[in-house]
Amino acid sequence: MNRKWWKESVVYQIYPRSFQDTDGNGIGDLRGIINRLDYLATLGVDVVWLCPVYRSPDDDNGYDISDYRAIDPKFGTMADWEEMLREMHARGMRLLMDLVVNHTSDEHAWFRESRKSKDNPYRDYYIWRPGKEGREPNNWASCFGGSAWEYDETTEEYFLHLFSRKQPDLNWENPAVRNDVYDLMHWWLKKGIDGFRLDVINMISKVPGLPDAPEAGEGPYHWGGQYFLHGPRLLEYLKEMKDRVLSHYDTFTVGETPGVNTEHAIHITSEDSGTLNMLFQFEHMDLAVGGGTTFTGKWQMGRWELLELKQIISRWQSELAGRGWNSFYLSNHDQPRSVSRFGDDGEFRAESAKMLGTFLHMLHGTPYIYQGEELGMTNVAFDSIDDYRDIETLNFYYEWVDNQHVPRHKIMAAIHAKSRDNSRTPMQWNDETNAGFTEGRPWINVNRNYVHVNVAQQLSDPDSVLHYYRQLIALRREHPIVTYGKYELLLEAHEQIYSFLRSLGDERWLVILNFSRETPVFALPSNVPCLQAELVIANYPVAEHEEITLLTLRPYEARVYRLQGKCDDVEPTS
Ligand code: TEU
């Protein structure tokens, strides 16, 4: 048990644009965050991950940065930011900034220089190529639809952008780019931040020659992930970043790594030879992808199965055990709301949000809460595309709306299920105008259910999702088993119940989660011999000592027990 503060932390993600507005411009700001720090302290979180607040033209809500060392005026000033950091530290909270260095904005000074001429000193900061037979240099699709290349008339060449055309990819092969990135990391660390969340960090190394992607499906552009996810020089760059920057500070680092597998994750997060503390993996987010027919990628509308979720999570839990470090999240600013996706956002909203919270907090690894998740905030379903703001959603809509074979209601159904704007509607503070988010016109509409799903209501209700999250967070402080206990899956083949053991020394906790609206029977496997079970937490009223060998669970019920008595070593069961 190699204790580290970043392992024992609970992280809270703030999407500043939607958290709390104070100046009435309809966009959340830093003063709003400062005003709400006591709320976060009450919740008990240890670390805040703040999505980008740097200067940005906002093509992708701040993930297109035009000045890494400036706060965008819509969020406030550098003095506000410094006050926010001081106030966080005063409450014992730490701050992670979002480091977006796979790409910059096309309005960044480096790119404005780069596009001027082929011999500009900044030309090689980006990935420029001549066209091929009158077309793009290769057939890669951008993550946001269309080609990953944009033609620039000034020098009659194309530049690569794996995201929007206003997010040109930096050329990490150029040592000057890397030096500049390391400089800006030092700059923020010297200002006192505690670490970074590194945006799409496993995309920074591209396979030389940028080969065409294999053709899959219709259309001219295809997914070239095999040529830019976990590319040939990635580990070298991360090692250099560690040597030149991270190793000089006591930092917390989490890499966002789409398409990562456990083998990559072990290399990157190994405590001896690794470079980052932990990663965000995507396998559980991609569960239903591939199951639908009409659309491609994330917009497919397949069903997800609990057995598959168990397999994915158990694989990550066991393969990284003792070899790397896991992180876990059920939602973030790019994903639908977890209660709508994995629970029931109607009748059992509160119960299923608590059940999912139990899942999040009881796994081995550092948990991430996305703002509003602690209330059980739900997806939103705006009727009109005009109410959506996300570039990925809008690109998807306009790509399909002219297609005669796909009716508009099908496109909107996919957007209602998967759009990133589901998680970007304003934080619901109270039942007043705009949920207490702004006195102006919010940049995106508030979810109408704010009247009954909001912080004020939940603070006054001891049985709320919010209070349940407080208890879950407190458990990690009190019991090292929550952070360090070994994970063992039980009832592997059960289609509704997800159950697992955690164990540390002589201590053993049993987690029982009903992922359905039915009432399945939990049968304690016979090789988990226990004299007595003491309840740790549950989302329904439960007697403190109850016979747990056979339990009929209520919809979305969650229980955690401390198993008393001498238990033999348990083998995973099927
Ligand atoms: O996300 C990267 C990423 O994998 C997402 O683009 C994901 O594929 C998509 O959002 C799923 O809908 C990061 C940021 O989290 C995201 O907000 C940015 O748009 C993106 O990088 C570009 O910086």
Coordinates of C-alpha atoms and ligand atoms in Angstrom, one line a residue:
M1 CA 0.0 0.0 0.0
N2 CA 2.0 2.9 -1.3
R3 CA 0.1 5.9 0.0
K4 CA -0.2 9.0 -2.1
W5 CA -2.5 12.0 -1.8
W6 CA -3.7 11.7 -5.4
K7 CA -4.8 8.2 -4.8
E8 CA -6.9 9.1 -1.8
S9 CA -8.5 12.1 -3.4
V10 CA -12.0 12.6 -4.8
V11 CA -12.0 14.9 -7.8
Y12 CA -14.8 17.3 -8.7
Q13 CA -14.9 18.5 -12.3
I14 CA -16.1 22.1 -12.9
Y15 CA -17.2 23.1 -16.4
P16 CA -16.9 26.8 -15.6
R17 CA -19.1 28.1 -18.4
S18 CA -22.1 26.3 -16.8
F19 CA -21.2 26.5 -13.1
Q20 CA -22.1 29.9 -11.6
D21 CA -22.4 33.3 -13.3
T22 CA -22.0 36.4 -11.3
D23 CA -21.7 39.2 -13.8
G24 CA -24.9 38.5 -15.7
N25 CA -23.4 37.7 -19.1
G26 CA -25.0 34.3 -19.0
I27 CA -21.6 32.5 -18.8
G28 CA -20.3 31.1 -15.6
D29 CA -17.2 32.8 -14.2
L30 CA -14.3 32.5 -11.7
R31 CA -16.1 34.7 -9.1
G32 CA -19.0 32.3 -9.3
I33 CA -16.6 29.4 -8.5
I34 CA -15.2 31.4 -5.6
N35 CA -18.7 31.9 -4.3
R36 CA -19.4 28.2 -4.4
L37 CA -16.3 26.9 -2.8
D38 CA -18.0 26.4 0.5
Y39 CA -20.5 24.2 -1.3
L40 CA -17.6 22.1 -2.5
A41 CA -16.1 22.0 0.9
T42 CA -19.4 20.8 2.3
L43 CA -19.5 18.1 -0.3
G44 CA -16.0 17.1 0.9
V45 CA -14.1 16.9 -2.4
D46 CA -10.3 17.1 -2.3
V47 CA -9.4 18.2 -5.8
V48 CA -11.0 20.4 -8.5
W49 CA -10.4 19.8 -12.2
L50 CA -11.2 23.1 -13.9
C51 CA -12.0 22.9 -17.6
P52 CA -10.2 25.5 -19.7
V53 CA -10.5 29.1 -18.7
Y54 CA -7.7 30.4 -20.9
R55 CA -8.3 33.0 -23.6
S56 CA -10.2 31.3 -26.4
P57 CA -12.4 32.2 -29.4
D58 CA -14.7 29.4 -28.2
D59 CA -15.1 27.3 -31.3
D60 CA -15.0 24.3 -28.9
N61 CA -15.8 26.0 -25.6
G62 CA -12.3 26.8 -24.5
Y63 CA -10.6 23.7 -25.9
D64 CA -9.3 25.9 -28.6
I65 CA -6.8 28.1 -26.7
S66 CA -5.4 31.3 -28.2
D67 CA -3.3 32.3 -25.1
Y68 CA -2.2 29.7 -22.6
R69 CA -1.1 32.4 -20.1
A70 CA -4.2 34.5 -20.0
I71 CA -7.7 34.1 -18.5
D72 CA -10.5 34.8 -20.9
P73 CA -12.2 38.0 -19.9
K74 CA -15.6 36.3 -20.0
F75 CA -14.4 34.2 -17.0
G76 CA -12.8 37.1 -15.1
T77 CA -9.2 38.3 -14.6
M78 CA -6.0 36.7 -13.5
A79 CA -6.5 38.3 -10.1
D80 CA -9.8 36.5 -9.8
W81 CA -8.1 33.2 -10.8
E82 CA -5.4 33.8 -8.1
E83 CA -8.0 34.5 -5.5
M84 CA -9.8 31.3 -6.5
L85 CA -6.7 29.3 -6.1
R86 CA -5.9 30.9 -2.7
E87 CA -9.5 30.2 -1.5
M88 CA -9.3 26.6 -2.7
H89 CA -6.0 26.0 -0.9
A90 CA -7.4 27.7 2.2
R91 CA -10.1 25.0 2.2
G92 CA -7.7 22.2 1.7
M93 CA -8.7 21.7 -1.9
R94 CA -6.2 21.4 -4.8
L95 CA -6.5 22.5 -8.3
L96 CA -5.9 20.8 -11.6
M97 CA -5.8 22.9 -14.7
D98 CA -6.8 21.5 -18.1
L99 CA -3.8 21.3 -20.4
V100 CA -4.8 21.3 -24.0
V101 CA -1.6 20.9 -26.0
N102 CA -2.4 18.4 -28.8
H103 CA -3.7 21.5 -30.6
T104 CA -4.1 25.2 -30.2
S105 CA -6.7 27.7 -31.5
D106 CA -6.0 28.9 -35.1
E107 CA -6.0 32.3 -33.4
H108 CA -3.0 31.5 -31.2
A109 CA 0.0 33.7 -32.1
W110 CA 2.0 30.5 -33.1
F111 CA -0.5 29.6 -35.7
R112 CA -1.0 33.1 -37.0
E113 CA 2.7 33.1 -37.7
S114 CA 2.8 29.6 -39.0
R115 CA 0.2 30.2 -41.7
K116 CA 2.0 33.3 -43.0
S117 CA 4.7 31.6 -45.1
K118 CA 6.5 28.3 -45.6
D119 CA 9.7 29.7 -44.2
N120 CA 8.2 31.4 -41.1
P121 CA 10.0 30.3 -37.9
Y122 CA 6.7 28.9 -36.6
R123 CA 5.8 27.0 -39.8
D124 CA 6.9 23.8 -38.3
Y125 CA 4.9 24.3 -35.1
Y126 CA 2.0 22.7 -36.9
I127 CA 1.5 19.8 -39.4
W128 CA 1.4 21.2 -42.9
R129 CA 1.3 19.1 -46.1
P130 CA 0.7 19.7 -49.8
G131 CA -2.4 18.2 -51.3
K132 CA -2.5 14.9 -53.0
E133 CA -4.0 14.8 -56.5
G134 CA -6.0 17.9 -55.8
R135 CA -7.4 16.5 -52.6
E136 CA -6.5 16.4 -48.9
P137 CA -3.1 14.9 -48.0
N138 CA -4.8 11.8 -46.6
N139 CA -8.3 10.5 -45.9
W140 CA -8.5 11.0 -42.1
A141 CA -11.8 12.1 -40.6
S142 CA -11.8 14.8 -37.9
C143 CA -13.3 13.7 -34.6
F144 CA -16.0 16.4 -35.2
G145 CA -16.9 15.2 -38.7
G146 CA -15.6 16.0 -42.2
S147 CA -11.9 15.9 -43.2
A148 CA -9.1 16.3 -40.7
W149 CA -7.4 18.7 -43.1
E150 CA -8.0 22.3 -44.0
Y151 CA -6.7 24.1 -47.0
D152 CA -5.0 27.4 -46.4
E153 CA -4.8 29.7 -49.4
T154 CA -1.9 31.8 -48.3
T155 CA 0.6 29.0 -48.7
E156 CA -1.5 26.6 -50.7
E157 CA -1.1 23.8 -48.3
Y158 CA -3.2 21.9 -45.8
F159 CA -2.9 21.8 -42.0
L160 CA -4.0 18.9 -39.8
H161 CA -6.8 19.3 -37.3
L162 CA -8.0 16.1 -35.5
F163 CA -10.8 18.3 -34.0
S164 CA -12.4 21.4 -35.5
R165 CA -10.7 23.4 -38.3
K166 CA -10.1 26.1 -35.7
Q167 CA -8.0 23.6 -33.6
P168 CA -4.8 22.9 -35.6
D169 CA -2.7 20.1 -34.3
L170 CA 0.7 21.0 -32.9
N171 CA 3.7 19.3 -34.3
W172 CA 5.3 17.5 -31.3
E173 CA 8.2 16.3 -33.4
N174 CA 9.5 19.8 -33.3
P175 CA 11.6 20.2 -30.1
A176 CA 10.7 24.0 -30.0
V177 CA 7.0 23.1 -29.6
R178 CA 7.8 20.8 -26.7
N179 CA 10.0 23.4 -25.1
D180 CA 7.2 25.9 -25.3
V181 CA 4.7 23.5 -23.8
Y182 CA 7.0 22.6 -20.9
D183 CA 7.6 26.4 -20.3
L184 CA 3.9 27.0 -20.0
M185 CA 3.5 24.0 -17.7
H186 CA 6.3 25.4 -15.4
W187 CA 4.6 28.8 -15.5
W188 CA 1.3 27.4 -14.1
L189 CA 2.9 25.1 -11.6
K190 CA 5.0 28.0 -10.3
K191 CA 1.7 29.9 -9.8
G192 CA 0.8 27.2 -7.4
I193 CA -1.5 24.8 -9.2
D194 CA -1.4 21.1 -8.1
G195 CA -1.5 19.4 -11.4
F196 CA -3.0 18.9 -14.8
R197 CA -5.7 17.0 -16.7
L198 CA -4.1 16.5 -20.1
D199 CA -6.5 16.7 -22.9
V200 CA -6.2 13.9 -25.6
I201 CA -2.6 13.5 -24.6
N202 CA -2.3 10.1 -26.4
M203 CA -2.9 11.9 -29.7
I204 CA 0.3 14.0 -29.7
S205 CA 2.5 11.5 -31.7
K206 CA 1.5 10.7 -35.2
V207 CA 2.8 7.8 -37.3
P208 CA 5.4 9.3 -39.8
G209 CA 4.1 9.5 -43.3
L210 CA 0.5 9.9 -42.0
P211 CA -0.8 6.9 -43.9
D212 CA -4.4 6.7 -45.2
A213 CA -6.9 5.2 -42.8
P214 CA -8.5 1.9 -43.7
E215 CA -11.9 2.6 -45.5
A216 CA -14.8 1.7 -43.3
G217 CA -18.4 2.7 -44.2
E218 CA -19.4 5.3 -46.7
G219 CA -17.9 8.7 -47.4
P220 CA -14.5 10.0 -48.3
Y221 CA -13.1 10.3 -44.7
H222 CA -12.3 7.6 -42.3
W223 CA -11.1 7.0 -38.7
G224 CA -7.3 7.1 -38.6
G225 CA -7.0 6.4 -34.9
Q226 CA -4.4 3.7 -35.5
Y227 CA -2.0 6.4 -36.8
F228 CA -2.4 8.9 -34.1
L229 CA -3.7 7.2 -30.9
H230 CA -0.7 6.1 -28.8
G231 CA 1.7 6.9 -31.6
P232 CA 5.3 5.8 -31.8
R233 CA 6.9 8.6 -29.8
L234 CA 4.2 9.1 -27.2
L235 CA 6.0 7.4 -24.3
E236 CA 9.2 9.3 -25.2
Y237 CA 7.4 12.7 -25.1
L238 CA 5.7 11.8 -21.8
K239 CA 9.0 10.8 -20.3
E240 CA 10.6 14.0 -21.4
M241 CA 7.6 15.9 -20.0
K242 CA 8.1 14.1 -16.7
D243 CA 11.9 14.7 -16.6
R244 CA 11.7 18.3 -17.7
V245 CA 8.6 19.4 -15.7
L246 CA 6.5 17.1 -13.6
S247 CA 9.3 15.5 -11.6
H248 CA 10.2 18.9 -10.2
Y249 CA 6.8 19.3 -8.4
D250 CA 4.4 17.2 -6.2
T251 CA 1.7 17.0 -8.9
F252 CA -1.4 15.1 -9.7
T253 CA -1.7 14.2 -13.4
V254 CA -4.5 12.5 -15.3
G255 CA -4.3 11.9 -19.0
E256 CA -7.3 11.8 -21.2
T257 CA -6.6 8.9 -23.5
P258 CA -9.3 7.8 -26.0
G259 CA -8.8 4.3 -27.2
V260 CA -6.3 3.4 -24.5
N261 CA -6.1 -0.3 -23.4
T262 CA -4.8 -1.7 -20.1
E263 CA -1.4 -2.5 -21.5
H264 CA -0.8 1.2 -22.5
A265 CA -2.3 2.3 -19.2
I266 CA 0.2 0.2 -17.2
H267 CA 3.1 1.7 -19.1
I268 CA 1.9 5.2 -18.5
T269 CA 0.7 4.9 -14.9
S270 CA 3.3 2.5 -13.5
E271 CA 4.6 3.9 -10.3
D272 CA 8.2 3.0 -11.0
S273 CA 8.6 3.7 -14.7
G274 CA 5.4 5.5 -15.6
T275 CA 4.9 9.2 -16.5
L276 CA 1.4 10.2 -15.4
N277 CA -0.6 9.2 -12.3
M278 CA -3.7 8.0 -14.0
L279 CA -5.7 8.0 -17.2
F280 CA -9.3 8.3 -18.4
Q281 CA -10.1 5.2 -20.3
F282 CA -13.2 5.1 -22.6
E283 CA -14.2 1.5 -22.8
H284 CA -17.3 1.9 -20.6
M285 CA -18.3 5.1 -22.4
D286 CA -18.1 3.2 -25.7
L287 CA -20.3 0.4 -24.5
A288 CA -23.3 0.8 -26.8
V289 CA -21.3 2.1 -29.7
G290 CA -21.4 -0.3 -32.6
G291 CA -24.8 -1.6 -31.6
G292 CA -26.8 0.7 -33.7
T293 CA -27.2 0.9 -37.5
T294 CA -28.2 4.3 -38.8
F295 CA -25.4 6.5 -37.6
T296 CA -21.7 6.0 -37.1
G297 CA -19.4 6.3 -34.1
K298 CA -20.8 7.6 -30.8
W299 CA -24.1 8.5 -32.4
Q300 CA -25.1 4.8 -32.8
M301 CA -27.9 3.9 -30.5
G302 CA -27.2 0.4 -29.3
R303 CA -28.2 -1.0 -26.0
W304 CA -25.6 -1.6 -23.3
E305 CA -25.4 -4.8 -21.2
L306 CA -24.4 -5.1 -17.6
L307 CA -22.3 -8.2 -18.2
E308 CA -20.2 -6.2 -20.6
L309 CA -19.8 -3.4 -18.2
K310 CA -18.7 -5.9 -15.5
Q311 CA -16.2 -7.4 -17.9
I312 CA -14.7 -4.1 -18.8
I313 CA -14.4 -2.7 -15.3
S314 CA -13.2 -5.9 -13.8
R315 CA -10.5 -6.2 -16.5
W316 CA -9.2 -2.7 -15.7
Q317 CA -9.5 -3.3 -11.9
S318 CA -7.5 -6.5 -12.0
E319 CA -5.0 -5.7 -14.7
L320 CA -3.9 -2.4 -13.2
A321 CA -3.9 -3.7 -9.6
G322 CA -0.4 -3.2 -8.2
R323 CA 0.9 -2.3 -11.7
G324 CA -0.7 1.1 -12.4
W325 CA -3.4 3.3 -11.0
N326 CA -7.1 3.4 -12.1
S327 CA -9.4 6.4 -12.3
F328 CA -13.1 6.1 -12.7
Y329 CA -15.8 8.4 -14.0
L330 CA -19.4 7.9 -15.1
S331 CA -19.9 11.4 -16.7
N332 CA -18.0 14.5 -17.7
H333 CA -18.5 17.5 -20.0
D334 CA -18.3 15.2 -23.2
Q335 CA -20.7 12.6 -22.1
P336 CA -24.4 12.2 -21.4
R337 CA -25.5 12.4 -17.8
S338 CA -24.8 9.1 -16.0
V339 CA -28.2 8.7 -14.4
S340 CA -29.9 9.0 -17.8
R341 CA -27.4 6.6 -19.4
F342 CA -26.8 3.9 -16.8
G343 CA -29.7 4.5 -14.4
D344 CA -33.3 5.6 -14.7
D345 CA -33.9 9.4 -14.9
G346 CA -37.6 9.0 -14.3
E347 CA -39.3 7.1 -11.5
F348 CA -36.0 5.9 -9.9
R349 CA -33.9 9.0 -10.6
A350 CA -32.7 9.5 -7.0
E351 CA -32.3 5.8 -6.2
S352 CA -30.3 5.0 -9.4
A353 CA -28.2 8.2 -9.0
K354 CA -27.2 7.0 -5.5
M355 CA -26.6 3.4 -6.8
L356 CA -24.3 4.8 -9.5
G357 CA -22.6 7.0 -6.9
T358 CA -21.9 3.9 -4.8
F359 CA -20.4 2.2 -7.8
L360 CA -18.2 5.2 -8.6
H361 CA -16.9 5.5 -5.1
M362 CA -16.5 1.9 -4.2
L363 CA -14.2 0.8 -7.1
H364 CA -10.5 0.7 -6.7
G365 CA -9.1 4.0 -8.2
T366 CA -9.6 7.7 -8.0
P367 CA -13.2 8.8 -8.5
Y368 CA -14.3 11.8 -10.6
I369 CA -17.6 13.6 -10.0
Y370 CA -18.9 15.8 -12.7
Q371 CA -20.7 18.9 -11.6
G372 CA -24.4 18.2 -11.0
E373 CA -23.9 14.4 -10.8
E374 CA -24.1 14.8 -7.1
L375 CA -27.7 15.9 -7.5
G376 CA -28.6 13.3 -10.1
M377 CA -28.9 15.9 -12.8
T378 CA -30.3 14.4 -16.0
N379 CA -30.0 14.6 -19.8
V380 CA -31.9 17.4 -21.5
A381 CA -34.0 17.1 -24.6
F382 CA -34.3 20.4 -26.4
D383 CA -36.9 20.2 -29.3
S384 CA -35.0 22.5 -31.6
I385 CA -31.5 22.2 -32.9
D386 CA -31.3 25.9 -32.4
D387 CA -31.0 25.3 -28.6
Y388 CA -27.9 23.2 -29.0
R389 CA -24.5 24.8 -28.8
D390 CA -21.9 22.0 -29.1
I391 CA -19.9 22.0 -32.3
E392 CA -19.8 18.2 -32.4
T393 CA -23.6 18.1 -32.1
L394 CA -24.2 20.8 -34.7
N395 CA -21.8 19.2 -37.2
F396 CA -23.6 15.9 -36.7
Y397 CA -27.0 17.4 -37.2
Y398 CA -26.1 19.3 -40.4
E399 CA -24.2 16.3 -41.8
W400 CA -27.4 14.1 -41.6
V401 CA -30.3 16.5 -41.9
D402 CA -30.0 16.6 -45.7
N403 CA -29.9 12.9 -46.0
Q404 CA -33.3 11.9 -47.3
H405 CA -33.2 8.4 -45.7
V406 CA -32.9 9.6 -42.1
P407 CA -35.9 11.4 -40.6
R408 CA -35.2 14.4 -38.5
H409 CA -36.8 12.8 -35.4
K410 CA -34.2 10.0 -35.5
I411 CA -31.3 12.6 -35.6
M412 CA -32.9 14.4 -32.7
A413 CA -33.3 11.1 -30.7
A414 CA -29.6 10.5 -31.1
I415 CA -28.8 14.0 -30.0
H416 CA -31.1 13.6 -27.0
A417 CA -29.2 10.5 -26.0
K418 CA -25.6 11.4 -26.8
S419 CA -25.1 15.1 -27.2
R420 CA -22.3 16.6 -25.1
D421 CA -24.8 19.4 -24.3
N422 CA -26.6 17.0 -22.0
S423 CA -24.0 17.6 -19.4
R424 CA -23.4 21.3 -20.3
T425 CA -26.7 22.7 -19.2
P426 CA -26.3 25.1 -16.2
M427 CA -25.7 23.8 -12.7
Q428 CA -29.0 23.7 -10.8
W429 CA -28.6 25.7 -7.6
N430 CA -32.2 26.5 -6.7
D431 CA -35.7 26.8 -8.1
E432 CA -35.5 30.5 -8.9
T433 CA -35.0 31.9 -12.4
N434 CA -32.4 30.0 -14.5
A435 CA -31.9 27.7 -11.5
G436 CA -29.8 30.4 -9.8
F437 CA -27.1 30.1 -12.4
T438 CA -27.4 33.5 -13.9
E439 CA -29.4 36.7 -13.8
G440 CA -28.8 37.2 -17.5
R441 CA -29.6 35.0 -20.4
P442 CA -27.8 31.7 -20.0
W443 CA -25.5 30.7 -22.9
I444 CA -27.4 27.4 -23.0
N445 CA -30.9 26.8 -21.6
V446 CA -31.4 25.4 -18.2
N447 CA -32.9 21.9 -17.9
R448 CA -36.5 22.4 -17.0
N449 CA -36.4 19.9 -14.1
Y450 CA -34.4 22.4 -12.1
V451 CA -37.5 23.2 -10.2
H452 CA -37.3 19.9 -8.3
V453 CA -33.7 18.9 -9.0
N454 CA -31.5 21.5 -7.4
V455 CA -28.9 22.1 -4.7
A456 CA -31.1 24.1 -2.3
Q457 CA -33.7 21.5 -2.2
Q458 CA -31.2 18.7 -1.7
L459 CA -29.3 20.5 1.0
S460 CA -32.5 20.6 3.0
D461 CA -33.4 17.0 2.4
P462 CA -31.3 14.6 4.4
D463 CA -32.2 11.8 2.1
S464 CA -31.1 13.5 -1.1
V465 CA -28.5 12.3 -3.6
L466 CA -26.3 15.2 -2.5
H467 CA -26.2 14.0 1.1
Y468 CA -25.6 10.5 -0.1
Y469 CA -22.6 11.7 -2.1
R470 CA -21.3 13.5 1.0
Q471 CA -21.4 10.2 2.9
L472 CA -19.7 8.3 0.1
I473 CA -16.9 10.9 -0.1
A474 CA -16.4 10.8 3.7
L475 CA -16.0 7.0 3.6
R476 CA -12.8 7.4 1.6
R477 CA -11.4 9.7 4.3
E478 CA -12.2 7.3 7.1
H479 CA -11.4 3.9 5.6
P480 CA -8.2 3.1 3.7
I481 CA -10.0 0.1 2.3
V482 CA -11.9 2.4 0.0
T483 CA -8.8 3.6 -1.7
Y484 CA -6.5 0.6 -1.3
G485 CA -8.7 -2.5 -1.0
K486 CA -8.3 -5.2 -3.5
Y487 CA -11.2 -5.7 -5.9
E488 CA -12.8 -9.1 -6.6
L489 CA -15.9 -9.6 -8.8
L490 CA -18.7 -11.8 -7.5
L491 CA -21.8 -13.2 -9.4
E492 CA -20.0 -12.6 -12.7
A493 CA -22.9 -13.9 -14.8
H494 CA -25.8 -12.1 -13.0
E495 CA -27.5 -9.9 -15.5
Q496 CA -28.9 -7.3 -13.1
I497 CA -26.7 -7.4 -10.0
Y498 CA -23.2 -6.1 -10.0
S499 CA -21.5 -7.2 -6.8
F500 CA -17.9 -7.2 -5.7
L501 CA -15.7 -7.5 -2.7
R502 CA -13.0 -5.1 -1.5
S503 CA -10.4 -6.4 0.9
L504 CA -7.5 -4.9 2.8
G505 CA -5.7 -6.9 5.5
D506 CA -8.4 -8.5 7.6
E507 CA -11.0 -6.1 6.5
R508 CA -13.5 -7.0 3.8
W509 CA -16.3 -5.0 2.3
L510 CA -19.1 -6.3 0.1
V511 CA -20.7 -4.1 -2.5
I512 CA -24.2 -5.0 -3.9
L513 CA -25.6 -3.0 -6.8
N514 CA -28.9 -3.6 -8.5
F515 CA -28.6 -2.1 -12.0
S516 CA -32.2 -2.7 -12.9
R517 CA -35.7 -1.5 -12.1
E518 CA -36.6 -5.1 -11.1
T519 CA -36.3 -6.9 -7.8
P520 CA -33.6 -9.6 -8.3
V521 CA -32.5 -11.8 -5.5
F522 CA -29.0 -11.5 -4.3
A523 CA -27.5 -14.8 -3.1
L524 CA -24.3 -14.5 -1.2
P525 CA -21.9 -16.9 -2.8
S526 CA -21.1 -19.8 -0.5
N527 CA -17.4 -19.2 -0.6
V528 CA -17.9 -15.8 1.1
P529 CA -18.3 -17.2 4.6
C530 CA -19.2 -14.5 7.0
L531 CA -20.6 -14.5 10.5
Q532 CA -22.1 -11.0 10.5
A533 CA -22.5 -8.2 8.1
E534 CA -22.5 -4.6 9.3
L535 CA -24.1 -2.0 7.0
V536 CA -21.8 0.8 5.8
I537 CA -24.1 2.6 3.4
A538 CA -27.3 2.0 1.5
N539 CA -29.7 3.9 -0.7
Y540 CA -32.9 2.5 0.9
P541 CA -33.8 2.1 4.6
V542 CA -32.1 -1.1 5.8
A543 CA -31.9 -2.6 9.3
E544 CA -28.3 -2.3 10.6
H545 CA -27.9 -6.1 11.0
E546 CA -29.7 -8.2 8.5
E547 CA -29.2 -11.7 7.3
I548 CA -27.6 -11.2 3.9
T549 CA -27.3 -14.7 2.5
L550 CA -30.5 -14.1 0.5
L551 CA -31.7 -10.6 -0.2
T552 CA -34.5 -9.4 -2.5
L553 CA -33.2 -6.1 -3.8
R554 CA -35.4 -3.1 -4.6
P555 CA -35.1 -1.2 -7.9
Y556 CA -31.6 0.2 -8.2
E557 CA -30.8 -0.7 -4.7
A558 CA -27.2 -0.3 -3.4
R559 CA -25.7 -1.7 -0.2
V560 CA -22.2 -1.8 1.1
Y561 CA -21.4 -4.1 4.1
R562 CA -18.4 -4.7 6.2
L563 CA -18.1 -8.4 6.6
Q564 CA -17.3 -9.4 10.2
G565 CA -15.9 -12.6 11.5
K566 CA -13.1 -14.7 10.1
C567 CA -13.5 -15.0 6.3
D568 CA -11.4 -17.4 4.4
D569 CA -9.6 -16.2 1.3
V570 CA -12.1 -15.8 -1.4
E571 CA -11.8 -17.0 -5.0
P572 CA -13.6 -15.0 -7.6
T573 CA -16.8 -16.9 -8.5
S574 CA -18.9 -17.2 -11.5
Ligands
TEU1 O1 -12.1 15.3 -25.7 C1 -11.5 14.4 -26.6 C2 -12.4 13.3 -27.0 O2 -12.1 12.2 -27.0 C3 -13.8 13.8 -27.3 O3 -13.7 14.6 -28.4 C4 -14.7 12.8 -27.5 O4 -14.3 12.0 -28.6 C5 -16.0 13.4 -27.8 O5 -16.2 14.6 -27.1 C6 -17.1 12.5 -27.5 O6 -18.3 13.1 -27.8 C7 -11.3 16.4 -25.3 C8 -12.2 17.3 -24.5 O7 -12.7 16.7 -23.4 C9 -13.3 17.8 -25.4 O8 -14.2 18.6 -24.7 C10 -12.7 18.6 -26.6 O9 -13.7 18.9 -27.5 C11 -11.6 17.7 -27.3 O10 -10.8 17.1 -26.4 C12 -10.8 18.6 -28.1 O11 -9.9 19.4 -27.3

